[in-house]
Coordinates of C-alpha atoms in Angstrom, one line a residue:
Chain A
M1 CA 38.2 173.1 -17.5
S2 CA 38.6 172.5 -13.8
V3 CA 40.0 169.3 -12.2
V4 CA 36.6 168.7 -10.5
E5 CA 35.0 168.5 -13.9
L6 CA 37.8 166.3 -15.3
V7 CA 37.5 163.9 -12.3
R8 CA 33.7 163.8 -12.6
L9 CA 34.2 162.9 -16.4
A10 CA 36.8 160.3 -15.5
L11 CA 34.6 158.6 -12.8
S12 CA 31.6 158.5 -15.1
R13 CA 33.7 156.9 -17.7
I14 CA 35.3 154.3 -15.3
G15 CA 31.7 153.7 -13.9
S16 CA 30.5 152.9 -17.3
S17 CA 33.1 150.2 -17.9
R18 CA 33.6 148.8 -14.4
L19 CA 35.1 145.4 -15.2
R20 CA 37.7 146.8 -17.5
A21 CA 38.6 149.5 -14.9
A22 CA 38.8 146.9 -12.1
L23 CA 41.1 144.7 -14.2
T24 CA 43.1 147.7 -15.2
M25 CA 43.6 148.8 -11.6
L26 CA 44.5 145.2 -10.5
G27 CA 48.0 145.7 -11.4
V28 CA 48.4 148.9 -9.3
I29 CA 46.4 147.2 -6.4
I30 CA 48.7 144.2 -6.4
G31 CA 51.7 146.5 -6.7
V32 CA 50.7 148.8 -3.9
A33 CA 49.3 146.1 -1.5
S34 CA 52.5 144.2 -1.8
V35 CA 54.6 147.2 -1.1
V36 CA 52.6 148.4 1.9
A37 CA 52.3 144.7 3.3
L38 CA 56.0 144.0 3.0
V39 CA 57.1 147.2 4.4
A40 CA 54.6 146.8 7.3
V41 CA 55.8 143.2 7.8
G42 CA 59.5 144.2 7.8
Q43 CA 58.8 146.9 10.3
G44 CA 56.7 144.7 12.4
A45 CA 59.4 142.1 12.4
T46 CA 62.0 144.7 13.3
S47 CA 60.0 146.2 16.2
G48 CA 59.1 142.7 17.4
I49 CA 62.8 141.6 17.5
T50 CA 63.8 144.8 18.9
A51 CA 61.2 144.8 21.6
R52 CA 62.3 141.3 22.6
L53 CA 66.0 142.2 22.8
E54 CA 65.1 145.2 24.8
G55 CA 63.0 142.8 27.0
L56 CA 66.3 141.1 27.8
G57 CA 67.4 144.0 29.9
T58 CA 68.2 147.7 29.4
N59 CA 71.8 148.9 29.1
L60 CA 72.8 145.3 29.4
L61 CA 76.4 144.0 29.1
T62 CA 76.7 140.4 29.4
V63 CA 80.2 138.9 30.3
T64 CA 80.6 135.3 29.7
P65 CA 83.8 133.1 30.1
G66 CA 85.5 133.0 26.8
S67 CA 87.6 130.5 25.0
S68 CA 90.5 128.9 26.9
T69 CA 93.6 127.6 25.5
E70 CA 95.4 124.5 27.0
G71 CA 98.5 123.5 25.3
F72 CA 97.9 124.0 21.6
T73 CA 94.2 123.4 21.8
R74 CA 92.0 126.4 21.7
R75 CA 88.5 125.5 23.2
A76 CA 85.2 126.7 22.2
A77 CA 83.7 129.8 23.7
G78 CA 82.2 129.2 27.1
S79 CA 84.4 126.1 27.9
A80 CA 86.5 128.1 30.4
T81 CA 85.5 128.3 34.0
T82 CA 87.5 131.5 34.5
L83 CA 84.7 133.8 35.5
T84 CA 84.1 134.0 39.2
V85 CA 81.7 135.6 41.9
D86 CA 84.7 137.9 42.9
D87 CA 85.0 139.0 39.3
A88 CA 81.3 140.1 39.6
K89 CA 82.0 142.0 42.8
A90 CA 85.0 143.6 41.2
I91 CA 82.9 145.0 38.3
S92 CA 80.1 146.1 40.6
A93 CA 82.9 148.4 42.2
L94 CA 83.6 150.2 38.9
D95 CA 82.1 153.6 38.2
G96 CA 78.9 153.9 36.2
I97 CA 77.5 150.4 36.8
A98 CA 74.1 150.4 38.1
A99 CA 73.8 146.5 39.1
V100 CA 75.6 143.4 38.5
E101 CA 74.3 139.8 38.8
P102 CA 76.4 136.6 38.5
E103 CA 74.6 133.5 37.5
I104 CA 75.3 129.9 37.9
S105 CA 73.0 127.3 36.5
T106 CA 72.2 123.6 36.6
Q107 CA 69.4 121.3 35.4
Q108 CA 67.4 119.8 38.2
L109 CA 64.1 117.9 38.7
V110 CA 61.5 120.2 40.2
Q111 CA 58.5 118.8 42.0
A112 CA 55.3 120.2 43.4
G113 CA 52.7 117.9 44.7
T114 CA 52.2 115.2 41.9
L115 CA 53.6 117.3 39.0
N116 CA 57.3 117.6 38.1
T117 CA 59.4 119.1 35.4
T118 CA 63.1 119.2 34.7
T119 CA 64.3 122.8 34.2
N120 CA 67.2 125.2 34.4
I121 CA 67.9 126.2 38.0
V122 CA 69.7 129.6 38.1
G123 CA 71.5 130.7 41.2
T124 CA 71.8 134.5 41.3
T125 CA 71.4 137.6 43.3
A126 CA 68.6 140.1 44.0
D127 CA 69.9 142.3 41.1
F128 CA 68.8 139.7 38.6
M129 CA 65.5 141.4 38.3
P130 CA 66.5 144.8 37.3
V131 CA 69.4 143.7 35.2
R132 CA 67.5 141.2 33.1
A133 CA 64.3 143.4 33.2
Y134 CA 61.9 140.9 34.8
T135 CA 59.0 141.9 36.9
I136 CA 57.3 140.0 39.6
W137 CA 53.8 138.7 39.2
Q138 CA 53.0 137.2 42.5
G139 CA 54.9 137.2 45.9
S140 CA 58.4 138.7 45.9
F141 CA 61.8 138.4 44.3
L142 CA 65.0 137.1 45.9
T143 CA 66.1 139.6 48.6
D144 CA 69.7 140.5 49.6
A145 CA 68.9 139.0 52.9
S146 CA 67.8 135.6 51.6
V147 CA 70.7 135.7 49.0
N148 CA 73.2 136.4 51.7
A149 CA 71.9 133.8 54.1
G150 CA 71.7 131.2 51.4
L151 CA 68.1 130.2 52.1
R152 CA 66.2 127.6 50.2
V153 CA 63.7 129.9 48.6
A154 CA 62.8 129.9 45.0
V155 CA 61.3 132.3 42.4
L156 CA 59.7 130.5 39.4
G157 CA 59.2 131.6 35.8
S158 CA 55.7 131.7 34.6
T159 CA 56.0 128.6 32.3
T160 CA 57.6 126.7 35.1
A161 CA 54.9 127.7 37.5
D162 CA 52.2 126.6 35.0
D163 CA 53.8 123.3 34.4
L164 CA 53.8 122.7 38.1
G165 CA 50.3 124.0 38.5
L166 CA 51.2 126.7 40.8
D167 CA 49.4 130.0 40.9
A168 CA 48.9 133.0 43.2
S169 CA 47.8 130.9 46.1
S170 CA 50.9 128.8 45.9
I171 CA 53.2 131.5 47.3
G172 CA 54.8 130.3 50.5
S173 CA 54.2 126.6 49.6
Q174 CA 56.9 124.0 49.5
I175 CA 58.4 122.6 46.2
S176 CA 61.2 120.1 45.8
I177 CA 64.3 120.9 43.8
G178 CA 66.7 118.0 43.2
G179 CA 65.2 116.3 46.1
L180 CA 65.7 119.2 48.6
P181 CA 62.6 121.2 50.0
F182 CA 62.4 124.8 48.9
Q183 CA 59.8 127.5 49.6
V184 CA 58.1 129.5 46.8
A185 CA 58.8 133.0 47.2
G186 CA 57.3 134.4 44.1
I187 CA 56.4 134.0 40.4
L188 CA 57.7 136.1 37.6
Q189 CA 55.6 138.0 35.0
A190 CA 55.8 136.2 31.5
K191 CA 58.2 137.6 29.0
G192 CA 58.0 135.5 26.0
S193 CA 60.9 133.8 24.2
A194 CA 64.2 135.2 22.8
G195 CA 65.0 133.0 20.1
P196 CA 64.9 129.3 20.8
F197 CA 65.2 129.8 24.6
S198 CA 62.2 130.5 26.7
Q199 CA 62.9 133.3 29.4
D200 CA 59.9 132.1 31.4
D201 CA 61.1 128.4 32.0
Q202 CA 63.5 128.7 34.9
V203 CA 63.7 128.6 38.7
L204 CA 65.8 131.3 40.5
I205 CA 67.4 130.5 43.7
P206 CA 70.0 132.4 45.9
L207 CA 73.5 132.0 44.5
A208 CA 75.0 130.6 47.7
T209 CA 72.2 128.1 47.9
A210 CA 73.0 126.9 44.5
Q211 CA 76.8 126.8 45.2
H212 CA 76.1 125.0 48.4
Y213 CA 73.8 122.2 47.0
F214 CA 74.2 121.9 43.2
V215 CA 77.3 123.6 41.8
Q216 CA 80.5 123.6 43.7
G217 CA 83.3 126.1 43.2
E218 CA 83.3 129.7 42.6
S219 CA 83.0 130.0 38.7
V220 CA 79.9 131.3 37.2
R221 CA 78.0 130.9 33.8
S222 CA 77.7 134.7 33.0
I223 CA 77.8 138.1 34.6
G224 CA 75.0 140.4 33.8
V225 CA 75.9 144.1 34.0
S226 CA 73.5 146.9 33.9
V227 CA 75.2 150.3 32.8
A228 CA 73.8 153.4 34.5
D229 CA 73.8 155.7 31.5
A230 CA 73.1 154.2 27.9
D231 CA 75.6 156.6 26.6
Q232 CA 78.4 155.1 28.7
M233 CA 78.0 151.7 27.4
D234 CA 81.4 151.7 25.5
L235 CA 83.2 153.3 28.3
A236 CA 81.8 150.7 30.7
K237 CA 82.8 147.9 28.4
A238 CA 86.4 149.1 28.3
E239 CA 86.5 149.4 32.1
I240 CA 85.1 145.9 32.7
Q241 CA 87.5 144.6 30.1
S242 CA 90.6 146.2 31.6
A243 CA 89.4 145.4 35.2
L244 CA 89.1 141.6 34.3
E245 CA 92.2 141.5 32.3
Q246 CA 94.1 142.8 35.3
R247 CA 92.4 140.3 37.6
H248 CA 93.2 137.4 35.2
G249 CA 96.7 138.5 34.6
I250 CA 96.2 138.9 30.8
A251 CA 98.3 141.5 28.9
A252 CA 96.4 144.3 27.2
D253 CA 97.3 142.8 23.7
G254 CA 96.8 139.1 24.9
T255 CA 93.8 136.9 24.2
D256 CA 91.0 137.5 26.6
D257 CA 89.4 134.6 28.4
F258 CA 86.0 136.2 28.6
T259 CA 83.7 137.9 26.2
I260 CA 81.6 141.1 26.7
Q261 CA 78.5 141.2 24.8
D262 CA 76.7 144.6 24.1
Q263 CA 73.0 144.5 23.9
A264 CA 72.8 147.8 21.8
Q265 CA 75.4 146.4 19.4
L266 CA 73.2 143.3 18.8
L267 CA 70.1 145.5 18.5
S268 CA 71.7 147.7 15.8
T269 CA 73.1 144.8 13.9
V270 CA 69.7 143.1 13.9
S271 CA 67.7 146.4 12.9
A272 CA 70.2 147.0 10.0
V273 CA 69.8 143.5 8.7
T274 CA 66.1 143.7 8.9
T275 CA 66.0 147.3 7.2
T276 CA 67.9 146.0 4.5
L277 CA 65.5 143.1 4.0
T278 CA 62.6 145.4 4.1
I279 CA 64.0 147.6 1.3
L280 CA 65.0 144.6 -0.6
L281 CA 61.4 143.2 -0.5
A282 CA 59.8 146.5 -1.1
G283 CA 62.0 146.9 -4.2
I284 CA 60.9 143.5 -5.5
A285 CA 57.2 144.5 -4.8
S286 CA 57.6 147.8 -6.6
I287 CA 58.4 145.9 -9.8
S288 CA 54.8 144.9 -9.8
L289 CA 53.8 148.5 -9.5
V290 CA 55.7 149.2 -12.7
V291 CA 53.9 146.3 -14.4
G292 CA 50.6 147.7 -13.2
G293 CA 51.6 151.1 -14.6
I294 CA 52.2 149.4 -18.1
G295 CA 48.7 147.9 -17.8
I296 CA 47.2 151.3 -17.4
M297 CA 49.2 152.6 -20.3
N298 CA 48.1 149.7 -22.5
I299 CA 44.4 150.3 -21.7
M300 CA 44.6 153.9 -22.2
L301 CA 46.2 153.5 -25.6
V302 CA 43.4 151.1 -26.6
S303 CA 40.9 153.6 -25.1
V304 CA 42.2 156.4 -27.3
R305 CA 41.8 154.2 -30.3
E306 CA 38.4 153.2 -29.4
R307 CA 37.3 156.8 -28.4
T308 CA 38.8 158.4 -31.5
R309 CA 35.3 159.6 -32.5
E310 CA 34.6 160.9 -29.1
I311 CA 37.7 162.9 -29.3
G312 CA 36.8 164.3 -32.7
I313 CA 33.4 165.3 -31.3
R314 CA 34.9 167.0 -28.3
K315 CA 37.2 168.9 -30.4
A316 CA 34.6 169.9 -32.8
I317 CA 32.4 171.4 -30.1
G318 CA 35.4 173.4 -28.7
A319 CA 37.8 171.2 -26.7
R320 CA 41.4 172.2 -27.1
G321 CA 44.2 169.7 -27.4
R322 CA 45.2 170.4 -23.8
D323 CA 41.4 169.8 -22.7
V324 CA 41.5 166.2 -24.4
M325 CA 45.1 165.6 -22.9
A326 CA 43.8 166.6 -19.4
Q327 CA 40.7 164.4 -19.8
F328 CA 42.8 161.3 -20.6
L329 CA 45.6 162.2 -18.2
I330 CA 43.1 162.6 -15.2
E331 CA 41.3 159.3 -16.2
A332 CA 44.7 157.5 -16.0
L333 CA 45.4 159.1 -12.7
T334 CA 42.0 158.3 -11.4
L335 CA 42.5 154.7 -12.3
S336 CA 45.9 154.6 -10.6
L337 CA 44.8 156.5 -7.5
L338 CA 41.8 154.4 -7.0
G339 CA 44.0 151.2 -7.5
G340 CA 46.4 152.9 -5.1
L341 CA 43.7 153.3 -2.4
V342 CA 42.3 149.8 -2.7
G343 CA 45.9 148.5 -2.6
I344 CA 46.5 150.3 0.7
V345 CA 43.5 148.8 2.3
V346 CA 44.4 145.4 0.9
G347 CA 48.1 145.8 2.1
V348 CA 47.1 147.0 5.6
A349 CA 44.6 144.1 6.0
V350 CA 47.2 141.6 4.8
S351 CA 50.0 143.0 7.0
A352 CA 47.6 143.1 10.1
L353 CA 46.8 139.5 9.4
I354 CA 50.5 138.4 9.2
G355 CA 51.2 140.5 12.2
A356 CA 48.5 138.7 14.1
L357 CA 49.7 135.3 13.0
A358 CA 53.4 136.2 13.7
G359 CA 52.6 137.6 17.1
W360 CA 54.3 140.9 16.7
G361 CA 51.1 142.8 16.6
F362 CA 50.1 145.3 13.9
V363 CA 52.4 148.1 13.1
F364 CA 50.9 150.8 11.1
N365 CA 53.3 153.5 9.6
P366 CA 51.3 156.4 8.2
I367 CA 54.2 157.2 6.0
T368 CA 53.7 154.1 4.0
P369 CA 50.2 154.7 2.5
F370 CA 51.4 158.3 1.8
V371 CA 54.4 157.1 -0.1
A372 CA 52.1 154.5 -1.8
I373 CA 49.7 157.2 -2.9
V374 CA 52.5 159.4 -4.4
F375 CA 53.9 156.3 -6.1
S376 CA 50.6 155.3 -7.8
L377 CA 50.0 159.0 -8.9
A378 CA 53.5 158.8 -10.3
V379 CA 52.6 155.7 -12.1
G380 CA 49.5 157.3 -13.5
V381 CA 51.4 160.4 -14.7
I382 CA 54.3 158.5 -16.2
F383 CA 52.1 155.9 -18.0
G384 CA 49.2 158.2 -18.7
V385 CA 51.1 160.9 -20.5
W386 CA 51.9 159.3 -23.7
P387 CA 48.3 158.0 -24.4
A388 CA 47.0 161.4 -23.4
R389 CA 49.3 163.2 -26.0
Q390 CA 48.3 160.7 -28.6
A391 CA 44.6 161.7 -27.9
A392 CA 45.4 165.5 -28.0
R393 CA 47.3 165.3 -31.3
L394 CA 44.3 163.8 -33.3
D395 CA 43.0 165.8 -36.1
P396 CA 39.4 166.5 -35.4
I397 CA 38.4 165.9 -39.2
V398 CA 40.2 162.6 -39.2
A399 CA 38.7 161.6 -35.8
L400 CA 35.3 162.5 -36.9
R401 CA 35.5 160.3 -39.9
Y402 CA 36.9 157.4 -37.9
E403 CA 34.4 154.5 -37.7
Chain B
M1 CA 24.5 195.9 -45.4
S2 CA 26.2 194.8 -42.3
E3 CA 29.5 192.8 -42.2
P4 CA 29.0 189.2 -43.5
I5 CA 29.2 186.3 -41.0
V6 CA 31.2 184.1 -43.4
A7 CA 33.6 185.8 -46.1
L8 CA 35.7 183.6 -48.1
D9 CA 38.1 185.4 -50.7
G10 CA 39.9 183.5 -53.3
V11 CA 40.1 180.3 -51.0
W12 CA 42.1 177.3 -52.3
R13 CA 42.6 174.0 -50.4
V14 CA 45.1 171.7 -52.1
Y15 CA 46.1 168.5 -50.7
D16 CA 49.6 167.4 -51.0
M17 CA 49.9 163.7 -51.7
G18 CA 53.5 163.2 -52.2
R19 CA 54.1 163.7 -56.0
L20 CA 50.3 164.3 -56.6
Q21 CA 48.6 167.5 -55.7
V22 CA 44.9 167.2 -55.4
V23 CA 43.0 170.4 -55.6
A24 CA 39.8 170.2 -53.4
L25 CA 38.7 173.8 -53.5
R26 CA 39.6 176.3 -56.3
D27 CA 39.4 180.0 -55.9
I28 CA 36.1 180.1 -53.7
D29 CA 34.5 183.5 -53.0
L30 CA 31.6 183.1 -50.7
R31 CA 29.7 185.6 -48.4
V32 CA 26.9 184.7 -46.0
A33 CA 25.2 187.6 -44.3
P34 CA 23.7 187.6 -40.8
G35 CA 20.3 185.9 -40.7
E36 CA 20.8 184.1 -44.1
F37 CA 20.0 180.5 -44.9
V38 CA 22.4 179.2 -47.5
A39 CA 22.5 175.8 -48.9
V40 CA 25.9 174.5 -50.5
V41 CA 24.8 171.8 -53.0
G42 CA 27.0 169.5 -54.9
P43 CA 27.5 165.9 -55.9
S44 CA 29.9 163.8 -53.9
G45 CA 33.6 164.7 -54.7
S46 CA 32.6 168.4 -55.4
G47 CA 34.5 169.6 -52.2
K48 CA 31.5 170.0 -50.1
S49 CA 33.1 168.4 -47.2
T50 CA 36.3 170.3 -47.5
L51 CA 34.4 173.6 -47.8
M52 CA 32.5 172.6 -44.6
H53 CA 35.7 172.0 -42.8
I54 CA 37.1 175.3 -43.8
V55 CA 34.0 177.1 -42.9
G56 CA 33.8 175.3 -39.7
C57 CA 37.4 176.1 -38.6
L58 CA 38.3 172.4 -38.6
D59 CA 40.8 173.1 -41.3
R60 CA 42.7 176.0 -42.9
P61 CA 42.8 177.2 -46.5
T62 CA 46.1 176.5 -48.4
S63 CA 45.7 180.0 -49.9
G64 CA 43.1 182.9 -49.8
E65 CA 41.5 184.6 -46.8
Y66 CA 38.7 183.4 -44.6
R67 CA 37.0 185.8 -42.2
L68 CA 34.4 184.3 -39.8
A69 CA 32.5 186.9 -37.8
S70 CA 35.0 189.5 -38.9
T71 CA 38.0 187.4 -37.3
P72 CA 40.6 186.3 -39.9
V73 CA 40.8 182.7 -39.0
G74 CA 44.3 182.2 -40.5
T75 CA 45.9 184.0 -37.8
L76 CA 44.6 181.8 -34.9
D77 CA 46.7 178.8 -33.7
D78 CA 45.2 175.3 -33.0
D79 CA 44.0 176.1 -29.5
G80 CA 42.8 179.6 -30.6
L81 CA 40.8 178.0 -33.4
A82 CA 39.2 175.5 -31.0
R83 CA 38.1 178.2 -28.6
F84 CA 36.9 180.5 -31.4
R85 CA 35.0 177.4 -33.1
S86 CA 33.3 176.5 -29.8
R87 CA 32.0 180.2 -29.4
T88 CA 31.1 180.9 -32.9
I89 CA 29.9 177.8 -34.6
G90 CA 27.2 175.2 -33.9
F91 CA 27.8 172.0 -35.7
V92 CA 25.1 169.7 -36.9
F93 CA 26.6 166.4 -38.5
Q94 CA 25.0 163.7 -40.9
S95 CA 25.7 161.0 -38.2
Y96 CA 24.7 163.3 -35.2
N97 CA 28.0 162.7 -33.4
L98 CA 26.5 162.5 -30.0
L99 CA 28.6 161.2 -27.3
A100 CA 27.8 157.6 -26.7
R101 CA 26.7 156.5 -23.3
T102 CA 26.0 160.1 -22.2
T103 CA 22.6 161.5 -21.6
A104 CA 20.9 163.9 -23.8
L105 CA 21.3 166.6 -21.1
D106 CA 25.1 166.0 -20.8
N107 CA 25.7 165.8 -24.5
V108 CA 23.8 169.3 -25.0
A109 CA 25.8 170.8 -22.0
A110 CA 29.2 169.5 -23.3
P111 CA 30.2 172.5 -25.5
L112 CA 29.6 174.7 -22.4
L113 CA 32.1 172.8 -20.5
Y114 CA 34.9 173.9 -22.7
Q115 CA 33.7 177.5 -22.4
G116 CA 34.2 177.2 -18.6
V117 CA 30.6 177.7 -17.8
S118 CA 29.5 176.5 -14.3
R119 CA 27.9 173.2 -14.0
R120 CA 24.6 174.6 -12.6
E121 CA 24.4 177.0 -15.5
R122 CA 25.4 174.4 -18.0
L123 CA 22.7 172.1 -17.1
A124 CA 20.1 175.0 -16.9
R125 CA 21.0 176.0 -20.4
A126 CA 21.1 172.5 -21.8
R127 CA 17.8 171.8 -20.4
A128 CA 16.3 175.0 -21.7
S129 CA 17.8 174.2 -25.2
L130 CA 16.4 170.7 -25.2
E131 CA 12.9 171.9 -24.1
R132 CA 12.8 174.4 -27.0
L133 CA 13.3 171.6 -29.3
G134 CA 10.4 169.5 -27.7
L135 CA 12.8 167.1 -25.8
G136 CA 12.0 168.1 -22.3
D137 CA 11.0 164.6 -21.6
R138 CA 14.2 162.8 -23.0
L139 CA 16.8 164.7 -20.9
D140 CA 18.2 161.4 -19.3
H141 CA 18.1 159.2 -22.3
T142 CA 21.3 158.1 -24.0
P143 CA 21.6 158.3 -27.7
A144 CA 21.0 154.6 -28.1
E145 CA 17.5 155.1 -26.5
L146 CA 16.4 157.8 -29.0
S147 CA 15.3 157.5 -32.6
G148 CA 17.5 159.1 -35.3
G149 CA 15.2 162.1 -35.5
Q150 CA 15.4 162.6 -31.7
Q151 CA 19.1 162.2 -31.9
Q152 CA 19.5 164.9 -34.6
R153 CA 17.3 167.2 -32.6
V154 CA 19.6 166.7 -29.5
A155 CA 22.4 167.5 -31.8
I156 CA 20.7 170.7 -32.9
A157 CA 20.1 171.6 -29.4
R158 CA 23.7 171.1 -28.7
A159 CA 24.6 173.4 -31.7
L160 CA 22.3 176.1 -30.3
V161 CA 23.2 175.9 -26.6
T162 CA 26.2 178.2 -27.0
D163 CA 24.1 180.7 -29.0
P164 CA 26.6 180.7 -32.0
A165 CA 27.0 183.2 -34.7
L166 CA 26.6 180.4 -37.4
I167 CA 24.8 177.1 -37.6
L168 CA 26.9 174.7 -39.8
A169 CA 24.9 171.6 -40.9
D170 CA 26.5 168.8 -43.0
E171 CA 23.9 166.7 -44.6
P172 CA 21.6 166.9 -41.4
T173 CA 18.8 164.8 -43.0
G174 CA 21.1 162.2 -44.7
N175 CA 20.7 159.4 -42.2
L176 CA 17.0 160.1 -41.4
A177 CA 13.8 158.6 -42.9
S178 CA 11.9 161.1 -45.1
D179 CA 9.4 162.0 -42.4
Q180 CA 11.9 162.7 -39.8
G181 CA 14.1 164.5 -42.3
A182 CA 11.1 166.7 -43.2
E183 CA 10.9 167.5 -39.4
V184 CA 14.5 168.4 -38.9
L185 CA 14.2 170.6 -42.2
A186 CA 11.2 172.4 -40.7
L187 CA 13.3 173.0 -37.6
F188 CA 16.0 174.7 -39.6
K189 CA 13.4 176.9 -41.3
E190 CA 12.1 177.9 -37.9
L191 CA 15.6 178.7 -36.7
H192 CA 16.1 180.8 -39.8
Q193 CA 12.8 182.6 -39.2
A194 CA 14.1 183.3 -35.5
G195 CA 16.9 185.0 -37.0
R196 CA 19.8 182.4 -37.1
T197 CA 22.4 182.3 -39.8
I198 CA 22.6 178.8 -41.3
V199 CA 24.9 177.2 -43.8
L200 CA 23.7 173.8 -44.8
I201 CA 25.6 171.5 -46.9
T202 CA 23.9 168.8 -49.0
H203 CA 23.8 166.7 -52.2
D204 CA 20.1 166.7 -52.1
H205 CA 18.3 169.5 -54.3
D206 CA 15.1 169.0 -52.4
V207 CA 16.8 169.6 -49.1
A208 CA 18.6 172.6 -50.6
A209 CA 15.3 174.0 -51.7
A210 CA 14.5 174.9 -48.0
A211 CA 17.2 177.5 -48.1
D212 CA 17.0 181.2 -49.3
R213 CA 19.8 180.8 -51.5
Q214 CA 21.9 177.9 -53.0
V215 CA 25.4 177.8 -53.9
H216 CA 26.4 175.2 -56.3
L217 CA 29.6 173.3 -56.1
R218 CA 31.3 171.2 -58.8
D219 CA 34.9 170.0 -59.0
G220 CA 36.0 172.3 -56.2
G221 CA 34.6 175.5 -57.6
I222 CA 31.4 177.5 -57.4
V223 CA 29.3 177.3 -60.5
D224 CA 26.3 179.5 -61.4
R225 CA 23.8 176.7 -61.7
P226 CA 23.9 173.0 -61.5
L227 CA 24.7 170.9 -64.6
A228 CA 21.9 168.6 -65.6
A229 CA 22.3 165.3 -63.7

């Protein structure tokens, strides 16, 4: 008997008891759907987080002032004011560094017409845009000329611009920052938030301007470094470390008063965590697949009982044991496969919904349904073989007499 | 005379019930020639069913030899027996034994499925077989939608569809009203006249009278003539 004949037989059998077939398949449907959905959600979350971290800047190293020790008290990270504009200049002189931007920041009231908001004012250089991976939406970014001259020009984050009612037509208009007039040079493209901090609610002004009017002294909040080659990250990190240790007079085995954060490191840590979580969730979901398989086995065993007479008739008219076995096995496989297909559709729909709600979009991995199909077929075989053997072994005389 | 279709020589069938041994058939010699219509008659418990199972290759003799269409059945394994059975014997049962929820056409086509006949040919042959038995307008009816007599005719159509060497009927009229039973019996006579070899098993002497020859079974053995009831 060909597989086509057997599938036809199985489908007509399933068609004649639809409710039972649907209930039997439900276990597999739930199992496959939850595996597919959880894997997709896990991958969606991973790629969402990855995209956001990449959005922070490519090949990015961030140098921040580290912990400082005064007397016997070790202060929290960021408390030191040891990082200076000159450190940034020294870093930019190193090999393999593409761009460097020092940042200082302050909170100020910003006014435009009748609207106002209090936000982060960042004093930086023209390299801020490439290092932090921003793009300009309207107007232009800070230029080297405006930075060097310490002009009162400002580039606004998209959220800040919205809050102040500024749009494309506002380029060149006057706003007030901390009571001082500034000219709007440009508005940045929106980027979304990274963690709790909005990357779009800030105002960028030339470093020298910020130092002159708002933050006195040479110390900076952080230095963003863009490394020319992604493969050279570790090397660049080591170079920066030794250069700063030398400048700050710290011995190679001493405690650094700065911290260098590696974007790639953070990225791999995050993706390792989410991958582990995804596997864990899929593992839990696959338990329901096993339960679904037991449901199929149960119903097939009942079916063998109920259809004892049919088996007897089929044997009397020439079915061999293996024909009967194949018939019941294909029936179990058809049930699990149909369940698997429905489960994939449900799982994809659920993951698309969750992706849309969570805002990381819909990630479809073609491997997942493939694996799900293989799994549901395996469930069909594993839990279908035993009932099928029971059917195949029936003695036709006994089976025919069975009422 | 040509080689017999059915040849049993000294066939015993003993059921081993633990300590007790039950003899169902003792030393049966039986020959059925091609084209013969033989009725095996006996009261219940006489071993009719056991004999039918052995002749029908559903069971094997404990001892003795059984040759069906010149093939020694004892040498075949279960699968070989199933294959041989499907090609050589057409069964007609007392309770019809049609597949439930399956149309008459598919029921009649089912034995061909196990012979590996293509679907197109299966359906064509099943249709022809049903039409020959006057059921051309009942092809899509399921057993539940047919009368007992019609169901038995579907079962006969199924037995004939493989063109078997032997038709083996077990109380084919047992579940039927007398007029429908008579119809079915007339059908067997027609088949016999068309040259079919038929073994009919019954407890009913009137039914047995339709055959050319009667074999009387009592307490597992063949007797010359029936004892007075």
